[in-house]
Tab-separated table of C-alpha atoms and ligand atoms in Angstrom:
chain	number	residue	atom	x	y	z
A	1	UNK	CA	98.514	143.437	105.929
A	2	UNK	CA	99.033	141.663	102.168
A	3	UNK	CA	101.670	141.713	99.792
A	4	UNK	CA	102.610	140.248	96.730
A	5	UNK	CA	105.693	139.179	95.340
A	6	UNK	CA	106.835	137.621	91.943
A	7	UNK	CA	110.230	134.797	91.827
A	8	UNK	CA	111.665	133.297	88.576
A	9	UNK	CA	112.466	129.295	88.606
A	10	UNK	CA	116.243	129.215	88.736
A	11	UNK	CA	117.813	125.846	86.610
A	12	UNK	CA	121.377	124.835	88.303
A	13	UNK	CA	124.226	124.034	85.875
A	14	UNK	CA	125.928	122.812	88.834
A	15	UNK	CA	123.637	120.834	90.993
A	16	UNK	CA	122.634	120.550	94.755
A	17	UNK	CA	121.960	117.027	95.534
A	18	UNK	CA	122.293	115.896	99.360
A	19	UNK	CA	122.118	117.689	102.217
A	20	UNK	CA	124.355	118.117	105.739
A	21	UNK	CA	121.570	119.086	107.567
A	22	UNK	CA	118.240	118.121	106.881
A	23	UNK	CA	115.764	120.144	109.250
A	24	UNK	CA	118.166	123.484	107.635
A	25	UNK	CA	118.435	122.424	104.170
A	26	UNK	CA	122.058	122.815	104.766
A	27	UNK	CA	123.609	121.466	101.268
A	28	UNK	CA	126.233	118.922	101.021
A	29	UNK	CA	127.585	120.749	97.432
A	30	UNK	CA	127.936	124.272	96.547
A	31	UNK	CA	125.736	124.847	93.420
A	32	UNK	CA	125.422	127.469	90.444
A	33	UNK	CA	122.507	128.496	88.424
A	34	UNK	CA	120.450	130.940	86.118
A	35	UNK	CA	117.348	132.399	86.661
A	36	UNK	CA	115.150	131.880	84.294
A	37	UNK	CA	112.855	134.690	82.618
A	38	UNK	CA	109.153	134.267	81.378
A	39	UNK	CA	108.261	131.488	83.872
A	40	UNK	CA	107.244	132.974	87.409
A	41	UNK	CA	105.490	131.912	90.742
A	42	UNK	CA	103.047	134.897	91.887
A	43	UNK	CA	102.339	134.653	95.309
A	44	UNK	CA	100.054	136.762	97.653
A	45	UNK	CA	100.324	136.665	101.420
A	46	UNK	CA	97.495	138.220	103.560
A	47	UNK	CA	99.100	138.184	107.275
A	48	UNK	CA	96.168	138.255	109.423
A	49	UNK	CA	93.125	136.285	108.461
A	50	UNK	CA	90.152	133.965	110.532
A	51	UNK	CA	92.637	130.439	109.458
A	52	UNK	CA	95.280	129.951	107.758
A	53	UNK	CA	94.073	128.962	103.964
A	54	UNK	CA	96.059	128.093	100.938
A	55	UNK	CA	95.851	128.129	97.285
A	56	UNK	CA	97.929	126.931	94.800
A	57	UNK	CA	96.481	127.562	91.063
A	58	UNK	CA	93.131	128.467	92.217
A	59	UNK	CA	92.579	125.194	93.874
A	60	UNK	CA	92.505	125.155	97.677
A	61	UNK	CA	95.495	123.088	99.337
A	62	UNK	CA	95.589	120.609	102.310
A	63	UNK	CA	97.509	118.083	103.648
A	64	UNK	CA	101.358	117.525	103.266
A	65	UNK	CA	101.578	120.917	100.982
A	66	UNK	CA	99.888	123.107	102.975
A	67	UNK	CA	101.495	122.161	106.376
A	68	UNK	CA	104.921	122.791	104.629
A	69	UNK	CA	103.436	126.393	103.585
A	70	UNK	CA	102.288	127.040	107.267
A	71	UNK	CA	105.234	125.858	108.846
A	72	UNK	CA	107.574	127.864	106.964
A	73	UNK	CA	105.310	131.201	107.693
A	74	UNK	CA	106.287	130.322	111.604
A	75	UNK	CA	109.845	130.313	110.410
A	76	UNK	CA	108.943	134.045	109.236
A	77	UNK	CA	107.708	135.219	112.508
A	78	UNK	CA	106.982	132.853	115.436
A	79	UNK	CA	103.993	134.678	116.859
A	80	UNK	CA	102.358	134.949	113.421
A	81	UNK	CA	99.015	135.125	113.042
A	82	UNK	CA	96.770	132.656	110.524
A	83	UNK	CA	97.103	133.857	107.170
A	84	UNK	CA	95.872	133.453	103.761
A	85	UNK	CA	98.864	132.308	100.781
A	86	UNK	CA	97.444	132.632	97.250
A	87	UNK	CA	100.313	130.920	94.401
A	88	UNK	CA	100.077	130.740	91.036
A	89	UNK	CA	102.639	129.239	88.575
A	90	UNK	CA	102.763	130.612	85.206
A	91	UNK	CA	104.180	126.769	84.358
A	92	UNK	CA	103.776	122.984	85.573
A	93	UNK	CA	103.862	122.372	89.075
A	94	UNK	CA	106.220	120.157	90.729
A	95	UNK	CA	107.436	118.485	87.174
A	96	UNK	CA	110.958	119.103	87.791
A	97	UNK	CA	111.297	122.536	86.315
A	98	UNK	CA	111.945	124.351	89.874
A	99	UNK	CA	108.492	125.383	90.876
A	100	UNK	CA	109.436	124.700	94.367
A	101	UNK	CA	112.356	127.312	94.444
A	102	UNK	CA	110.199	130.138	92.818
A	103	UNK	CA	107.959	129.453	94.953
A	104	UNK	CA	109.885	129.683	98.299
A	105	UNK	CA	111.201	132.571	97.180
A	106	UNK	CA	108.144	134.126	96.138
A	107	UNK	CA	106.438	132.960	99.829
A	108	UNK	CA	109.632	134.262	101.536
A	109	UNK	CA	109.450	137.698	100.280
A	110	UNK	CA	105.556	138.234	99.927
A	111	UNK	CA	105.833	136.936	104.021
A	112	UNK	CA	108.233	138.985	104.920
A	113	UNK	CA	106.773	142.063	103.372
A	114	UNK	CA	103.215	141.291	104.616
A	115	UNK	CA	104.391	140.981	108.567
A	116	UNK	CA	106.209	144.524	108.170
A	117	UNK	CA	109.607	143.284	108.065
A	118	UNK	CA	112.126	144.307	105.484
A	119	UNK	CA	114.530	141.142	105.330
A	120	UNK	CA	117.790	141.721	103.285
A	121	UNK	CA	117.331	139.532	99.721
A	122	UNK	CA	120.927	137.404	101.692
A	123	UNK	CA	118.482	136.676	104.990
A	124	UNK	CA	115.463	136.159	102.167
A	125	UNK	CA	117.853	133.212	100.781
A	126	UNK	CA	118.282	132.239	104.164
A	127	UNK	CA	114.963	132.072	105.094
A	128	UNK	CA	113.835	130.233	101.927
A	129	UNK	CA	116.442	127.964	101.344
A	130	UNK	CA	114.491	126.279	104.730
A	131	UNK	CA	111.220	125.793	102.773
A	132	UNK	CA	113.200	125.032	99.740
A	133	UNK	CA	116.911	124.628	98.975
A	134	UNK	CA	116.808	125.434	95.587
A	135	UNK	CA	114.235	128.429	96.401
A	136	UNK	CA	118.675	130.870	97.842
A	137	UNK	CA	119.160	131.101	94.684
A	138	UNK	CA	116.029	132.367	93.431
A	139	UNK	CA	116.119	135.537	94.851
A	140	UNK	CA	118.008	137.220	92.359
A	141	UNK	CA	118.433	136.804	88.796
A	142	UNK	CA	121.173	136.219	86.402
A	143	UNK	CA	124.214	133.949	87.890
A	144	UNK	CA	123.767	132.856	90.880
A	145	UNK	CA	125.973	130.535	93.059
A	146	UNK	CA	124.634	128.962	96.518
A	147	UNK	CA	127.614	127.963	99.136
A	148	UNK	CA	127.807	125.192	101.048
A	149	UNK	CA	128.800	127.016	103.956
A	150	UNK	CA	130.426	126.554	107.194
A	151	UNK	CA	128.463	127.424	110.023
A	152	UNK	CA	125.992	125.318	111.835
A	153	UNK	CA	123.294	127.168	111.487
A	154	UNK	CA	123.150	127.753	108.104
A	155	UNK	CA	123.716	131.712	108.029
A	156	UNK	CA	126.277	131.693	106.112
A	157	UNK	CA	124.609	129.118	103.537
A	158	UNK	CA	122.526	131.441	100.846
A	159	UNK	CA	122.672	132.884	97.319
A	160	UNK	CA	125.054	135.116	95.916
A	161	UNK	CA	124.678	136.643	92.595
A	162	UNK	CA	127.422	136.360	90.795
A	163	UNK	CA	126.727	137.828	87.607
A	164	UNK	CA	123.889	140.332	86.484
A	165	UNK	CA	121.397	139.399	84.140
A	166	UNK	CA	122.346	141.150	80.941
A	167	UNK	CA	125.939	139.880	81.460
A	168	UNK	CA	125.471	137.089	78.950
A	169	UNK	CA	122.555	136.436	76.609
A	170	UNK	CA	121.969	132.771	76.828
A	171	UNK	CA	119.002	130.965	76.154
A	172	UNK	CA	117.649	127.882	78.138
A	173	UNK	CA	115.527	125.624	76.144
A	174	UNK	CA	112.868	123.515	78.021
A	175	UNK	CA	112.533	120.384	75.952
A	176	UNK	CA	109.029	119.061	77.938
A	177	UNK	CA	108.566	115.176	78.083
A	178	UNK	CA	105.793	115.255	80.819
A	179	UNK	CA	103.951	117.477	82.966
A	180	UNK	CA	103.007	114.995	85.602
A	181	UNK	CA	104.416	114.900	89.478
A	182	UNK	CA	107.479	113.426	90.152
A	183	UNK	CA	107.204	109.904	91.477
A	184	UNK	CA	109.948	111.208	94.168
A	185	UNK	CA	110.391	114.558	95.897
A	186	UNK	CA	114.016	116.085	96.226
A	187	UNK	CA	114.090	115.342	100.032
A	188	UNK	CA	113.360	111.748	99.796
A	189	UNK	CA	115.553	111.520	96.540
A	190	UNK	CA	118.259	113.225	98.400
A	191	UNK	CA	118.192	110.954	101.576
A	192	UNK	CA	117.920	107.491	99.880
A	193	UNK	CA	120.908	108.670	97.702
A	194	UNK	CA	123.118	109.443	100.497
A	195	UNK	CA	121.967	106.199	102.201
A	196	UNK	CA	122.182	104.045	99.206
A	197	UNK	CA	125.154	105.232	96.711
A	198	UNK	CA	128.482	104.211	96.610
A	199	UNK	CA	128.749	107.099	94.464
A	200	UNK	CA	128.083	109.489	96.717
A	201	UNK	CA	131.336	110.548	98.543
A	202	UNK	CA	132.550	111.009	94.872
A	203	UNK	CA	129.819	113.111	94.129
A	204	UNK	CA	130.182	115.170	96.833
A	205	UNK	CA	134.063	115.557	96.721
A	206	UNK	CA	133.922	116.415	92.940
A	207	UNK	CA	132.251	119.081	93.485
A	208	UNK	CA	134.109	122.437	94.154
A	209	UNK	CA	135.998	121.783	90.985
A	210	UNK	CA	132.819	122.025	88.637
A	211	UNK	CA	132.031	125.496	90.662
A	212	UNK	CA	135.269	126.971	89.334
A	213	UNK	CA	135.160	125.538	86.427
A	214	UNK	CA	131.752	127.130	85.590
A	215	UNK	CA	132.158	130.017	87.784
A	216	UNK	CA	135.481	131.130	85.205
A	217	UNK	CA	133.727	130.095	81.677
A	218	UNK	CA	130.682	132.997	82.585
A	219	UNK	CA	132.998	135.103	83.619
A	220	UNK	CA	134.587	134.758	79.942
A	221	UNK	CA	131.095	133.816	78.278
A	222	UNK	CA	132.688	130.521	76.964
A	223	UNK	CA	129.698	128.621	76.460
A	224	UNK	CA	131.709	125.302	75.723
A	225	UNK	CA	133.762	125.161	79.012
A	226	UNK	CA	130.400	125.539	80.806
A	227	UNK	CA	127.989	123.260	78.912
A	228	UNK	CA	130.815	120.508	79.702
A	229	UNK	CA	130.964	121.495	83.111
A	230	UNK	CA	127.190	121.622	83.357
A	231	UNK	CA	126.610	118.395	81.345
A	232	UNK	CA	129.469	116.510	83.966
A	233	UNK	CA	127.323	117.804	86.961
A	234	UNK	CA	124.351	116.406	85.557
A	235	UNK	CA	125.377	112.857	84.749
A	236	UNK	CA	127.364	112.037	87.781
A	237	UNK	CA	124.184	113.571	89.873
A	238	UNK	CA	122.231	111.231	87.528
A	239	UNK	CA	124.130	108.447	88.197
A	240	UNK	CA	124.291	109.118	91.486
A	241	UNK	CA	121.177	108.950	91.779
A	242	UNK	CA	120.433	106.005	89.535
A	243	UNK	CA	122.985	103.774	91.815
A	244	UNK	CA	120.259	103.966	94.899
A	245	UNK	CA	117.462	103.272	92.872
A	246	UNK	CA	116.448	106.732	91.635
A	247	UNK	CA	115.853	107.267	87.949
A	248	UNK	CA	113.727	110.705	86.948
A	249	UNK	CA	114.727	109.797	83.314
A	250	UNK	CA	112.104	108.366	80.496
A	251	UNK	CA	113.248	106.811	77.068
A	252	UNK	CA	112.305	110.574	75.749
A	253	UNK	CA	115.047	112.245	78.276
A	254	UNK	CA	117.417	109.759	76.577
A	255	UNK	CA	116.120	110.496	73.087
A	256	UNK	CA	116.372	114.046	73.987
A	257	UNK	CA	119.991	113.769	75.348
A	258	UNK	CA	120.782	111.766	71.886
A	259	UNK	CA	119.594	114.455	70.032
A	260	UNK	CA	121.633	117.369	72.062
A	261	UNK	CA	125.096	115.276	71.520
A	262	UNK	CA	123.807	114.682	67.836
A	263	UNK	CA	123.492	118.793	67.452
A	264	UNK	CA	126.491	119.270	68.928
A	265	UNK	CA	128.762	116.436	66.964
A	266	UNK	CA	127.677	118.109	63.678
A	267	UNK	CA	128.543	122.004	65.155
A	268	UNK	CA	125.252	123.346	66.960
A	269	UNK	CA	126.440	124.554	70.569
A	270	UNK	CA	123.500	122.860	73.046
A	271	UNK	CA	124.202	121.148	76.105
A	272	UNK	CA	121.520	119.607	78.275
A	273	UNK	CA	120.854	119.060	82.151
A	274	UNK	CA	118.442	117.238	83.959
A	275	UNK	CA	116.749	118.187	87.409
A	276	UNK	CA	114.722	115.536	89.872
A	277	UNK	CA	112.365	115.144	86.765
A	278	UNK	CA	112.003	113.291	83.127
A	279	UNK	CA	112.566	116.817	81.369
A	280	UNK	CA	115.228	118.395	79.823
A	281	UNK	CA	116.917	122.236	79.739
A	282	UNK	CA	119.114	123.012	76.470
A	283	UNK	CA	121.302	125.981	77.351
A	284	UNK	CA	122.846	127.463	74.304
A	285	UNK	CA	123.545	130.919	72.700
A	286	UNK	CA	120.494	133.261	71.704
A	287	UNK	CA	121.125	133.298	68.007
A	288	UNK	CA	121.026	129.252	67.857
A	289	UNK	CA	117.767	128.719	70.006
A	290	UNK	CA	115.260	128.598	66.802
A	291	UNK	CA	117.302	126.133	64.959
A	292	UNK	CA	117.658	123.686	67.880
A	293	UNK	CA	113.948	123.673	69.173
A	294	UNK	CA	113.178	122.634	65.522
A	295	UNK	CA	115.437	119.370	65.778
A	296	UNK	CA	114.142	118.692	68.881
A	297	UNK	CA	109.886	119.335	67.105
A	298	UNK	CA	111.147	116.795	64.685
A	299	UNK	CA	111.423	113.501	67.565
A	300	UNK	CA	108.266	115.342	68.813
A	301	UNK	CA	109.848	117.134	71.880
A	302	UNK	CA	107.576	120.095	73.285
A	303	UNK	CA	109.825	122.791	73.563
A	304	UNK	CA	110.304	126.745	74.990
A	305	UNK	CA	112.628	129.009	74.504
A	306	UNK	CA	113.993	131.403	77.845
A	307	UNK	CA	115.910	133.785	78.827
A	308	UNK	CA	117.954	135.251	81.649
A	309	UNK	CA	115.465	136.208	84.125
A	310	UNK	CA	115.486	139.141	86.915
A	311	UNK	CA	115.548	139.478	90.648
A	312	UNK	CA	112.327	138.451	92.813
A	313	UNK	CA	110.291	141.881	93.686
A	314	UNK	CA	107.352	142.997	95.325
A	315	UNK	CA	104.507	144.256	93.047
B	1	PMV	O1	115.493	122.607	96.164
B	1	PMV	P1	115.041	121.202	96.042
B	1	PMV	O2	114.904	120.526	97.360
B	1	PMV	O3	113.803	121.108	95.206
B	1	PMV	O4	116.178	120.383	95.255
B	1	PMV	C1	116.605	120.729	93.959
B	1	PMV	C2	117.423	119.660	93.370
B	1	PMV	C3	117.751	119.788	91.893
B	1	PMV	O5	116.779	120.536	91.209
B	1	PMV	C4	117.801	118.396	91.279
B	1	PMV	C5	119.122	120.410	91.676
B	1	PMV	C6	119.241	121.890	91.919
B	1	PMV	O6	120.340	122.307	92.300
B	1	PMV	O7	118.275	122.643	91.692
């Protein structure tokens, strides 16, 4: 049997960084983000096939990213049979703009579908924040907030959407400073920062109190209270980070961040964040997008406008 299924990226305001269980994904923070419209990670899943194969972009896949593919697909059923996984992002790959959670998501439903299951989208989260932890909240669009949860084995850690997609008409604005690979994946980021930072218990224990700090300025659309709470997560996850060793920024994140606080001192609402990657996402209100992309064209930023994107589907 195939299916295919289409995710959006999702881009946390509040972030997940660290884990409390590795082999789960089990997240040391709670985290909120949007989904994101436009960009999207199309994936097709034949279940039954003579080996399992993978393709990512039209380019056949081995190694370290194809094991993690074939490994989650056991997670999906444990008697599986090989299959075939055909991906395709609409947008770069593995640059820090999320590709990994659309395309968990994406894998998670097309899988699911394919095998003849019908997974809930709350055991979908489940099942791809394992292959990605990022990947919860991608399964439905709009505002969407991923719990740390309790248990120990992680079913009661997944997305929960929190607000619809038409309940607020921002616009994210992805201010591109390179398409290349991260020098360090999430995981590895993630462990050498909890190994490493003195900053991390404060990281950690700060928190809950961005969640409802952002979780109450959507609920009002008060784009200030949340680009502060958003920009806070950001830089103490950044410096965080930094503290073990770990810095995703380049002199044009910085020149980009410059820019946003310049904006902003002289009236124009943008507020940035930063993910495990040199770019940066603008968030600010619809009617204010065209003006800001052209201060960022004029220090030679690369720039796109989006939107609130939907729920991941089958098509
Ligand atoms: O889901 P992962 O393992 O790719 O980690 C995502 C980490 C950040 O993008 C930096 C933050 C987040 O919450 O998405």
């Amino acid at each position: 049997m195939q299916a295919t299924a289409i995710a959006h990226p999702n881009i946390a305001l509040i972030k997940y960084w660290g884990k409390r269980d590795v082999p789960l994904n089990l997240p040391a923070v709670p985290s909120l983000s949007v989904t994101l419209d436009t960009f999207t990670t199309t994936t097709t899943v034949e279940w039954g096939a003579p080996a399992d194969r993978l393709e990512v972009n039209d380019q056949p896949q081995a190694g370290r990213p194809a094991e993690r593919v074939f490994r989650f697909l056991d997670l999906v059923s444990s008697d599986r049979p090989p299959c075939v996984v055909r991906s395709k992002n609409n947008f770069p790959t593995a640059a820090g703009l999320a590709s990994s959670a659309s395309a968990f998501a994406a894998l998670a439903l097309a899988a699911d579908r394919a095998s003849g299951q019908q997974r809930s989208p709350q055991q979908l989260s489940v099942l791809s924040r394992r292959g990605s932890g990022s990947a919860c909240r991608s399964l439905w669009g709009g505002w969407v907030l991923w719990q740390r949860g309790a248990r120990e084995d992680g079913t009661d850690s997944h997305g929960e959407p929190l607000f619809a997609p038409d309940h607020w008409d921002v616009r994210v604005i992805i201010a591109l400073v390179s398409a290349a690979k991260k020098p360090i994946g999430s995981t590895a980021g993630m462990l050498l920062t909890q190994e490493r930072s003195p900053l991390y218990p404060g990281w950690v224990s700060s928190a809950d109190a961005d969640i409802i700090q952002a979780r109450q300025a959507i609920a009002r659309r008060d784009l200030q209270a949340l680009g502060a709470a958003m920009e806070r997560s950001t830089l103490k996850m950044h410096a965080t980070m930094i503290s073990a060793g770990i810095r995703y920024w380049k002199p044009e994140t910085v020149a980009v961040m410059e820019q946003v606080e310049a904006m902003r001192a002289a009236g124009l609402g943008a507020w940035y964040t930063m993910d495990a990657g040199p770019n940066v996402k603008i968030l600010c209100e619809a009617q204010d997008a065209a003006a800001i992309t052209e201060r960022l064209s004029a220090i030679g930023a690369t720039t796109q406008i989006l939107g609130v994107g939907g729920d991941a589907r089958i098509v």
